[in-house]
Amino acid sequence: QGERGVSGNPGYPGKPGLQGESGVKGNKGNYGFPGLKGQKGSKGDTCENGTKGEKGDRGDAGDSGADGGQGDKGEKGDTGEKGYCGEPGGRGAKGERGEGGTKGEKGSKGEMGVEGIQGVDGKQGEKGERGSKGEKGDLGPTGVMGPSGPKGVTGSKGGRGAPGKKGSRGAKGARGDTAKLLRSAFSAGLSKPFPPPNVPIRFDKILYNDQEDYNPSTGKFNCSVPGAYVFAYHLTVRGRPARVSLVARSRKVAKARETLYGQEIDQASFLTILKLSAGDQVWLEVARDWNGVYVSAEDDSVFTGFLLY
């Protein structure tokens, strides 16, 4: 490495000349002023076995540059965020009591000032001491009557009083309505022997049927007055057995039979009490092959019913 040469004056940039042949590497000259940025050179050939050079010494520090002039005033910045409210300061120490001044002369009464703003209600003061007992006041006016109190407990039964005097006879009352007596009854006989089975027996010889609750065309009794009824039959049986059923509300409530063969004649009878509602129906019927109910000029078969109460 050669010695540092004297700094030369900066040269003028020359015009680019033709590229000459590479000369012999000269000694390293002094650091000159920075030249203008040259054009980007073409990429060189890759070196196959180049060695890394040693790191050079650090150069001397350059002279300090002159101070720059004051720049123009910048634009006004944006308003900053509102700062946090600081904590309240502590209570200051109590000041010393001043000396008492002399009493001044009484001033003249001033003019009435403008009505001031109503002040805030003050805090409730401390409870005062109990005063001395005052004198008894005058009797006040009579108060309003209060509500009735609860009913008291029933007292014990008092003794029997003396008998009162006989009262005068009252006026004669109006004549009452005569209660209408409810009635229902019938009695009917059979006109043809051996009635058909499993259907109501039509007793078509009316003996009594003033209320017409019995229908001879159907053989059924129709209840019009609810209550307790008595039903009975007296039947003549001849030549064949008979099984008779008393039917109420489409249900066989009573059954009876008479076993008889040949030319023998016998009688079958039955009686019962039934509770009926309005609209209920009652009738008699015989079973198949057990319909030996008979009737002739000398023998009757009768079905009867009536209201008991």
GROMACS .gro file of N, CA, C and O in nm, residues 144-193:
model
  200
  144VAL      N    1 -11.342   1.153   6.501
  144VAL     CA    2 -11.439   1.077   6.422
  144VAL      C    3 -11.451   0.937   6.480
  144VAL      O    4 -11.354   0.878   6.526
  145MET      N    5 -11.574   0.881   6.477
  145MET     CA    6 -11.598   0.748   6.532
  145MET      C    7 -11.522   0.643   6.451
  145MET      O    8 -11.527   0.641   6.329
  146GLY      N    9 -11.447   0.558   6.521
  146GLY     CA   10 -11.367   0.456   6.454
  146GLY      C   11 -11.451   0.341   6.402
  146GLY      O   12 -11.571   0.331   6.430
  147PRO      N   13 -11.392   0.249   6.320
  147PRO     CA   14 -11.467   0.135   6.265
  147PRO      C   15 -11.509   0.038   6.375
  147PRO      O   16 -11.450   0.034   6.482
  148SER      N   17 -11.614  -0.041   6.344
  148SER     CA   18 -11.665  -0.137   6.442
  148SER      C   19 -11.560  -0.243   6.470
  148SER      O   20 -11.490  -0.290   6.380
  149GLY      N   21 -11.551  -0.282   6.596
  149GLY     CA   22 -11.456  -0.384   6.636
  149GLY      C   23 -11.504  -0.524   6.597
  149GLY      O   24 -11.616  -0.542   6.549
  150PRO      N   25 -11.420  -0.626   6.613
  150PRO     CA   26 -11.462  -0.764   6.580
  150PRO      C   27 -11.576  -0.811   6.668
  150PRO      O   28 -11.595  -0.763   6.779
  151LYS      N   29 -11.652  -0.909   6.614
  151LYS     CA   30 -11.766  -0.963   6.686
  151LYS      C   31 -11.719  -1.033   6.813
  151LYS      O   32 -11.624  -1.111   6.811
  152GLY      N   33 -11.786  -1.005   6.923
  152GLY     CA   34 -11.747  -1.063   7.049
  152GLY      C   35 -11.788  -1.209   7.061
  152GLY      O   36 -11.864  -1.261   6.979
  153VAL      N   37 -11.738  -1.276   7.164
  153VAL     CA   38 -11.771  -1.416   7.188
  153VAL      C   39 -11.918  -1.426   7.230
  153VAL      O   40 -11.969  -1.340   7.303
  154THR      N   41 -11.986  -1.530   7.180
  154THR     CA   42 -12.128  -1.549   7.214
  154THR      C   43 -12.144  -1.568   7.364
  154THR      O   44 -12.074  -1.649   7.426
  155GLY      N   45 -12.233  -1.492   7.422
  155GLY     CA   46 -12.255  -1.503   7.566
  155GLY      C   47 -12.335  -1.626   7.603
  155GLY      O   48 -12.388  -1.698   7.517
  156SER      N   49 -12.344  -1.652   7.729
  156SER     CA   50 -12.419  -1.767   7.778
  156SER      C   51 -12.569  -1.742   7.758
  156SER      O   52 -12.616  -1.628   7.754
  157LYS      N   53 -12.644  -1.853   7.739
  157LYS     CA   54 -12.787  -1.844   7.713
  157LYS      C   55 -12.860  -1.787   7.836
  157LYS      O   56 -12.835  -1.831   7.949
  158GLY      N   57 -12.943  -1.689   7.815
  158GLY     CA   58 -13.016  -1.629   7.925
  158GLY      C   59 -13.133  -1.715   7.972
  158GLY      O   60 -13.170  -1.813   7.906
  159GLY      N   61 -13.188  -1.680   8.082
  159GLY     CA   62 -13.302  -1.756   8.135
  159GLY      C   63 -13.427  -1.732   8.052
  159GLY      O   64 -13.439  -1.634   7.978
  160ARG      N   65 -13.520  -1.825   8.061
  160ARG     CA   66 -13.643  -1.817   7.984
  160ARG      C   67 -13.731  -1.704   8.039
  160ARG      O   68 -13.750  -1.694   8.160
  161GLY      N   69 -13.779  -1.621   7.952
  161GLY     CA   70 -13.863  -1.511   7.994
  161GLY      C   71 -14.005  -1.555   8.027
  161GLY      O   72 -14.045  -1.669   8.002
  162ALA      N   73 -14.081  -1.462   8.077
  162ALA     CA   74 -14.220  -1.491   8.112
  162ALA      C   75 -14.303  -1.507   7.986
  162ALA      O   76 -14.275  -1.445   7.884
  163PRO      N   77 -14.404  -1.595   7.985
  163PRO     CA   78 -14.485  -1.614   7.864
  163PRO      C   79 -14.557  -1.486   7.825
  163PRO      O   80 -14.605  -1.410   7.910
  164GLY      N   81 -14.560  -1.458   7.695
  164GLY     CA   82 -14.626  -1.338   7.647
  164GLY      C   83 -14.777  -1.353   7.642
  164GLY      O   84 -14.832  -1.463   7.658
  165LYS      N   85 -14.844  -1.242   7.617
  165LYS     CA   86 -14.990  -1.243   7.610
  165LYS      C   87 -15.034  -1.303   7.477
  165LYS      O   88 -14.963  -1.294   7.378
  166LYS      N   89 -15.150  -1.366   7.476
  166LYS     CA   90 -15.204  -1.427   7.356
  166LYS      C   91 -15.240  -1.319   7.256
  166LYS      O   92 -15.307  -1.221   7.291
  167GLY      N   93 -15.193  -1.336   7.134
  167GLY     CA   94 -15.221  -1.238   7.032
  167GLY      C   95 -15.362  -1.250   6.978
  167GLY      O   96 -15.431  -1.351   6.998
  168SER      N   97 -15.404  -1.145   6.905
  168SER     CA   98 -15.538  -1.147   6.845
  168SER      C   99 -15.540  -1.240   6.726
  168SER      O  100 -15.437  -1.266   6.663
  169ARG      N  101 -15.657  -1.289   6.692
  169ARG     CA  102 -15.671  -1.384   6.582
  169ARG      C  103 -15.650  -1.312   6.449
  169ARG      O  104 -15.702  -1.204   6.425
  170GLY      N  105 -15.571  -1.374   6.361
  170GLY     CA  106 -15.542  -1.314   6.231
  170GLY      C  107 -15.657  -1.330   6.135
  170GLY      O  108 -15.753  -1.403   6.159
  171ALA      N  109 -15.643  -1.256   6.021
  171ALA     CA  110 -15.748  -1.262   5.919
  171ALA      C  111 -15.745  -1.398   5.850
  171ALA      O  112 -15.642  -1.464   5.843
  172LYS      N  113 -15.861  -1.438   5.797
  172LYS     CA  114 -15.873  -1.566   5.730
  172LYS      C  115 -15.794  -1.563   5.598
  172LYS      O  116 -15.807  -1.471   5.519
  173GLY      N  117 -15.710  -1.664   5.579
  173GLY     CA  118 -15.629  -1.670   5.459
  173GLY      C  119 -15.707  -1.715   5.337
  173GLY      O  120 -15.819  -1.766   5.349
  174ALA      N  121 -15.644  -1.691   5.220
  174ALA     CA  122 -15.710  -1.733   5.095
  174ALA      C  123 -15.708  -1.884   5.085
  174ALA      O  124 -15.622  -1.952   5.141
  175ARG      N  125 -15.804  -1.936   5.011
  175ARG     CA  126 -15.814  -2.081   4.993
  175ARG      C  127 -15.697  -2.134   4.909
  175ARG      O  128 -15.665  -2.079   4.805
  176GLY      N  129 -15.630  -2.236   4.960
  176GLY     CA  130 -15.516  -2.292   4.888
  176GLY      C  131 -15.556  -2.375   4.769
  176GLY      O  132 -15.673  -2.419   4.758
  177ASP      N  133 -15.459  -2.395   4.677
  177ASP     CA  134 -15.485  -2.476   4.559
  177ASP      C  135 -15.490  -2.623   4.598
  177ASP      O  136 -15.406  -2.672   4.674
  178THR      N  137 -15.585  -2.693   4.542
  178THR     CA  138 -15.595  -2.836   4.567
  178THR      C  139 -15.487  -2.908   4.488
  178THR      O  140 -15.471  -2.886   4.368
  179ALA      N  141 -15.409  -2.991   4.556
  179ALA     CA  142 -15.300  -3.062   4.488
  179ALA      C  143 -15.359  -3.157   4.384
  179ALA      O  144 -15.453  -3.232   4.413
  180LYS      N  145 -15.304  -3.153   4.266
  180LYS     CA  146 -15.351  -3.240   4.159
  180LYS      C  147 -15.298  -3.380   4.182
  180LYS      O  148 -15.178  -3.400   4.196
  181LEU      N  149 -15.389  -3.476   4.190
  181LEU     CA  150 -15.351  -3.614   4.213
  181LEU      C  151 -15.305  -3.676   4.082
  181LEU      O  152 -15.381  -3.679   3.984
  182LEU      N  153 -15.182  -3.724   4.078
  182LEU     CA  154 -15.126  -3.787   3.958
  182LEU      C  155 -15.171  -3.932   3.952
  182LEU      O  156 -15.165  -4.005   4.053
  183ARG      N  157 -15.217  -3.973   3.837
  183ARG     CA  158 -15.270  -4.108   3.821
  183ARG      C  159 -15.212  -4.172   3.695
  183ARG      O  160 -15.185  -4.104   3.596
  184SER      N  161 -15.197  -4.305   3.702
  184SER     CA  162 -15.157  -4.382   3.584
  184SER      C  163 -15.188  -4.529   3.613
  184SER      O  164 -15.136  -4.585   3.710
  185ALA      N  165 -15.273  -4.591   3.529
  185ALA     CA  166 -15.312  -4.731   3.551
  185ALA      C  167 -15.369  -4.788   3.421
  185ALA      O  168 -15.420  -4.715   3.336
  186PHE      N  169 -15.356  -4.921   3.407
  186PHE     CA  170 -15.414  -4.988   3.290
  186PHE      C  171 -15.437  -5.135   3.327
  186PHE      O  172 -15.375  -5.190   3.420
  187SER      N  173 -15.525  -5.199   3.249
  187SER     CA  174 -15.546  -5.343   3.257
  187SER      C  175 -15.603  -5.387   3.123
  187SER      O  176 -15.700  -5.327   3.075
  188ALA      N  177 -15.538  -5.489   3.061
  188ALA     CA  178 -15.580  -5.532   2.927
  188ALA      C  179 -15.570  -5.684   2.917
  188ALA      O  180 -15.484  -5.747   2.980
  189GLY      N  181 -15.661  -5.744   2.836
  189GLY     CA  182 -15.664  -5.889   2.817
  189GLY      C  183 -15.624  -5.927   2.677
  189GLY      O  184 -15.625  -5.846   2.584
  190LEU      N  185 -15.593  -6.058   2.661
  190LEU     CA  186 -15.551  -6.112   2.531
  190LEU      C  187 -15.675  -6.165   2.457
  190LEU      O  188 -15.765  -6.224   2.517
  191SER      N  189 -15.678  -6.140   2.325
  191SER     CA  190 -15.794  -6.184   2.246
  191SER      C  191 -15.763  -6.308   2.162
  191SER      O  192 -15.856  -6.378   2.121
  192LYS      N  193 -15.634  -6.340   2.137
  192LYS     CA  194 -15.597  -6.457   2.057
  192LYS      C  195 -15.494  -6.539   2.134
  192LYS      O  196 -15.402  -6.483   2.193
  193PRO      N  197 -15.503  -6.675   2.133
  193PRO     CA  198 -15.408  -6.758   2.205
  193PRO      C  199 -15.275  -6.771   2.130
  193PRO      O  200 -15.265  -6.738   2.013
   0.00000   0.00000   0.00000
